[in-house]
Amino acid sequence: MPDRPTPPDGLLEVGHIDRGHGLRGEVVVTLITNATERVAPGAVLWAGDRALVVRSSAPHQHRWRVSFEGVGDRDAADALGGTTVRAEPIDDPDALWFHDLIGAVAVLADGTEVGVVQAIQDNPASDLLVLSTGALVPMVFVGELVDGRVQIDPPPGLLELADG
């Protein structure tokens, strides 16, 4: 039996294979990233310890219809249903990555610490930082992340809403 490749360290969750689609091995993938290059031809996604190379993809009802090399029929596609897919981080020094924000100390411009980022909450208008204080800070008010500290510039009263 040939050796299977080992997934690299530090993979990030980028989506979920929902189900098979059609008869030729396509699947429906819901991405949890706005980096659509994750499903570009040639991209590699990991399903557990299995490397899946994207053969083709197309937008499909707010999701993606994707075919992978070696997945050629409905049975093989259905077998992937319910699988979380991961990928290597994209190297973009100007990007602010959610996985880097979790655990960061949120500070105001004057250096006042206002909590620790516990999670990122999806929201149609703007994703929200969920702070340890319960405050929700829209990403539009988030600035630089330096040395584990993320600067935020919320409007007056926003942080007090968590107290109420």
mmCIF file of C-alpha atoms in Angstrom:
data_model
loop_
_atom_site.group_PDB
_atom_site.id
_atom_site.type_symbol
_atom_site.label_atom_id
_atom_site.label_comp_id
_atom_site.label_asym_id
_atom_site.label_seq_id
_atom_site.Cartn_x
_atom_site.Cartn_y
_atom_site.Cartn_z
ATOM 1 C CA MET A 1 0.000 0.000 0.000
ATOM 2 C CA PRO A 2 1.536 3.398 -0.950
ATOM 3 C CA ASP A 3 2.408 5.868 1.773
ATOM 4 C CA ARG A 4 -0.147 8.605 2.306
ATOM 5 C CA PRO A 5 1.171 12.139 2.594
ATOM 6 C CA THR A 6 1.216 13.554 6.097
ATOM 7 C CA PRO A 7 -0.729 16.786 6.613
ATOM 8 C CA PRO A 8 1.581 19.713 7.362
ATOM 9 C CA ASP A 9 1.496 21.316 10.804
ATOM 10 C CA GLY A 10 -0.548 24.472 11.355
ATOM 11 C CA LEU A 11 -3.440 23.761 8.998
ATOM 12 C CA LEU A 12 -6.434 26.094 9.291
ATOM 13 C CA GLU A 13 -10.061 25.085 8.977
ATOM 14 C CA VAL A 14 -11.316 26.666 5.746
ATOM 15 C CA GLY A 15 -14.595 24.922 5.073
ATOM 16 C CA HIS A 16 -16.867 21.934 5.162
ATOM 17 C CA ILE A 17 -17.870 19.407 2.509
ATOM 18 C CA ASP A 18 -21.640 19.325 2.771
ATOM 19 C CA ARG A 19 -22.606 16.571 0.330
ATOM 20 C CA GLY A 20 -22.086 15.057 -3.070
ATOM 21 C CA HIS A 21 -23.500 16.862 -6.099
ATOM 22 C CA GLY A 22 -24.443 15.174 -9.366
ATOM 23 C CA LEU A 23 -23.049 11.914 -10.704
ATOM 24 C CA ARG A 24 -19.458 12.853 -11.628
ATOM 25 C CA GLY A 25 -17.913 13.176 -8.176
ATOM 26 C CA GLU A 26 -18.512 16.861 -7.451
ATOM 27 C CA VAL A 27 -19.168 17.990 -3.880
ATOM 28 C CA VAL A 28 -20.767 21.071 -2.366
ATOM 29 C CA VAL A 29 -18.346 22.981 -0.132
ATOM 30 C CA THR A 30 -19.217 25.730 2.337
ATOM 31 C CA LEU A 31 -16.195 27.969 2.863
ATOM 32 C CA ILE A 32 -15.661 29.745 6.175
ATOM 33 C CA THR A 33 -13.108 32.026 4.558
ATOM 34 C CA ASN A 34 -13.389 34.759 1.979
ATOM 35 C CA ALA A 35 -10.187 33.476 0.331
ATOM 36 C CA THR A 36 -11.795 31.796 -2.671
ATOM 37 C CA GLU A 37 -8.358 30.742 -3.908
ATOM 38 C CA ARG A 38 -8.839 27.870 -1.437
ATOM 39 C CA VAL A 39 -10.985 26.167 -4.110
ATOM 40 C CA ALA A 40 -9.006 27.264 -7.184
ATOM 41 C CA PRO A 41 -7.762 24.491 -9.484
ATOM 42 C CA GLY A 42 -4.573 22.992 -8.068
ATOM 43 C CA ALA A 43 -5.279 24.074 -4.472
ATOM 44 C CA VAL A 44 -4.793 21.387 -1.838
ATOM 45 C CA LEU A 45 -7.363 20.859 0.908
ATOM 46 C CA TRP A 46 -6.928 18.319 3.674
ATOM 47 C CA ALA A 47 -9.767 16.085 4.843
ATOM 48 C CA GLY A 48 -8.240 14.460 7.917
ATOM 49 C CA ASP A 49 -5.008 12.928 6.604
ATOM 50 C CA ARG A 50 -6.214 12.853 2.990
ATOM 51 C CA ALA A 51 -4.927 15.477 0.550
ATOM 52 C CA LEU A 52 -7.609 16.595 -1.904
ATOM 53 C CA VAL A 53 -6.383 18.468 -4.986
ATOM 54 C CA VAL A 54 -9.004 20.738 -6.533
ATOM 55 C CA ARG A 55 -9.609 19.892 -10.192
ATOM 56 C CA SER A 56 -12.316 22.532 -10.778
ATOM 57 C CA SER A 57 -14.786 24.690 -8.879
ATOM 58 C CA ALA A 58 -17.659 27.090 -9.431
ATOM 59 C CA PRO A 59 -19.884 29.217 -7.182
ATOM 60 C CA HIS A 60 -23.114 27.441 -6.250
ATOM 61 C CA GLN A 61 -25.864 29.092 -4.138
ATOM 62 C CA HIS A 62 -23.537 30.872 -1.652
ATOM 63 C CA ARG A 63 -21.306 27.798 -1.601
ATOM 64 C CA TRP A 64 -18.958 26.117 -4.069
ATOM 65 C CA ARG A 65 -19.331 23.117 -6.343
ATOM 66 C CA VAL A 66 -15.913 21.442 -6.323
ATOM 67 C CA SER A 67 -14.380 18.428 -8.042
ATOM 68 C CA PHE A 68 -11.232 16.824 -6.676
ATOM 69 C CA GLU A 69 -8.658 14.682 -8.437
ATOM 70 C CA GLY A 70 -9.379 11.012 -7.744
ATOM 71 C CA VAL A 71 -13.029 11.592 -6.778
ATOM 72 C CA GLY A 72 -14.841 10.510 -9.922
ATOM 73 C CA ASP A 73 -18.323 9.346 -8.998
ATOM 74 C CA ARG A 74 -21.246 10.044 -6.695
ATOM 75 C CA ASP A 75 -20.299 7.314 -4.187
ATOM 76 C CA ALA A 76 -16.797 8.758 -3.708
ATOM 77 C CA ALA A 77 -18.251 12.263 -3.391
ATOM 78 C CA ASP A 78 -20.884 11.140 -0.884
ATOM 79 C CA ALA A 79 -18.148 9.503 1.216
ATOM 80 C CA LEU A 80 -16.612 12.973 1.712
ATOM 81 C CA GLY A 81 -19.879 14.499 2.957
ATOM 82 C CA GLY A 82 -19.697 15.941 6.469
ATOM 83 C CA THR A 83 -15.929 16.394 6.278
ATOM 84 C CA THR A 84 -14.118 19.469 7.552
ATOM 85 C CA VAL A 85 -11.436 20.698 5.157
ATOM 86 C CA ARG A 86 -8.252 22.441 6.202
ATOM 87 C CA ALA A 87 -5.462 24.197 4.326
ATOM 88 C CA GLU A 88 -2.102 25.793 4.938
ATOM 89 C CA PRO A 89 -2.136 29.458 6.018
ATOM 90 C CA ILE A 90 -1.852 31.992 3.218
ATOM 91 C CA ASP A 91 1.250 34.145 3.530
ATOM 92 C CA ASP A 92 -0.038 37.740 3.447
ATOM 93 C CA PRO A 93 1.752 40.079 5.853
ATOM 94 C CA ASP A 94 -0.948 42.758 5.476
ATOM 95 C CA ALA A 95 -3.838 40.460 6.395
ATOM 96 C CA LEU A 96 -5.389 40.187 9.839
ATOM 97 C CA TRP A 97 -6.134 36.496 10.414
ATOM 98 C CA PHE A 98 -8.834 35.357 12.816
ATOM 99 C CA HIS A 99 -6.667 32.573 14.235
ATOM 100 C CA ASP A 100 -4.068 35.199 15.206
ATOM 101 C CA LEU A 101 -6.686 37.370 16.938
ATOM 102 C CA ILE A 102 -7.978 34.654 19.297
ATOM 103 C CA GLY A 103 -6.259 35.160 22.660
ATOM 104 C CA ALA A 104 -4.981 38.644 21.797
ATOM 105 C CA VAL A 105 -5.409 41.422 24.364
ATOM 106 C CA ALA A 106 -7.728 44.155 23.051
ATOM 107 C CA VAL A 107 -6.428 47.654 23.777
ATOM 108 C CA LEU A 108 -7.646 51.175 23.091
ATOM 109 C CA ALA A 109 -5.436 53.764 21.363
ATOM 110 C CA ASP A 110 -4.211 55.006 24.766
ATOM 111 C CA GLY A 111 -3.102 51.467 25.723
ATOM 112 C CA THR A 112 -6.006 50.694 28.085
ATOM 113 C CA GLU A 113 -6.698 46.952 28.096
ATOM 114 C CA VAL A 114 -10.388 46.204 27.571
ATOM 115 C CA GLY A 115 -10.458 42.408 27.371
ATOM 116 C CA VAL A 116 -9.117 39.357 25.592
ATOM 117 C CA VAL A 117 -10.446 38.174 22.236
ATOM 118 C CA GLN A 118 -12.309 34.925 22.940
ATOM 119 C CA ALA A 119 -13.859 34.289 19.517
ATOM 120 C CA ILE A 120 -14.917 35.785 16.212
ATOM 121 C CA GLN A 121 -18.668 35.864 15.634
ATOM 122 C CA ASP A 122 -20.050 35.834 12.111
ATOM 123 C CA ASN A 123 -22.388 38.750 11.459
ATOM 124 C CA PRO A 124 -23.810 39.905 8.103
ATOM 125 C CA ALA A 125 -22.795 43.551 8.539
ATOM 126 C CA SER A 126 -19.316 42.918 9.966
ATOM 127 C CA ASP A 127 -17.698 40.029 11.816
ATOM 128 C CA LEU A 128 -17.453 40.716 15.549
ATOM 129 C CA LEU A 129 -14.638 40.264 18.052
ATOM 130 C CA VAL A 130 -16.080 38.606 21.159
ATOM 131 C CA LEU A 131 -14.149 39.924 24.162
ATOM 132 C CA SER A 132 -13.780 38.228 27.540
ATOM 133 C CA THR A 133 -15.917 41.031 29.002
ATOM 134 C CA GLY A 134 -18.829 40.049 26.739
ATOM 135 C CA ALA A 135 -18.341 43.102 24.524
ATOM 136 C CA LEU A 136 -18.818 42.630 20.781
ATOM 137 C CA VAL A 137 -16.562 44.786 18.627
ATOM 138 C CA PRO A 138 -17.247 45.008 14.871
ATOM 139 C CA MET A 139 -14.133 44.312 12.779
ATOM 140 C CA VAL A 140 -14.461 47.764 11.180
ATOM 141 C CA PHE A 141 -13.156 49.143 14.508
ATOM 142 C CA VAL A 142 -10.173 46.780 14.665
ATOM 143 C CA GLY A 143 -6.691 48.007 13.845
ATOM 144 C CA GLU A 144 -3.220 46.520 14.072
ATOM 145 C CA LEU A 145 -2.204 43.336 15.827
ATOM 146 C CA VAL A 146 1.273 43.673 17.348
ATOM 147 C CA ASP A 147 2.887 41.314 19.841
ATOM 148 C CA GLY A 148 -0.385 39.704 20.929
ATOM 149 C CA ARG A 149 -2.204 43.021 21.371
ATOM 150 C CA VAL A 150 -4.903 44.198 18.978
ATOM 151 C CA GLN A 151 -5.773 47.873 18.899
ATOM 152 C CA ILE A 152 -9.467 48.730 18.653
ATOM 153 C CA ASP A 153 -11.175 52.083 18.165
ATOM 154 C CA PRO A 154 -14.826 51.560 19.119
ATOM 155 C CA PRO A 155 -17.332 54.418 19.178
ATOM 156 C CA PRO A 156 -18.193 55.859 22.611
ATOM 157 C CA GLY A 157 -20.473 53.591 24.627
ATOM 158 C CA LEU A 158 -19.921 50.402 22.629
ATOM 159 C CA LEU A 159 -17.888 48.656 25.312
ATOM 160 C CA GLU A 160 -20.378 49.685 28.010
ATOM 161 C CA LEU A 161 -23.183 47.798 26.232
ATOM 162 C CA ALA A 162 -21.680 44.536 27.558
ATOM 163 C CA ASP A 163 -22.070 45.795 31.134
ATOM 164 C CA GLY A 164 -25.762 46.468 30.814
#
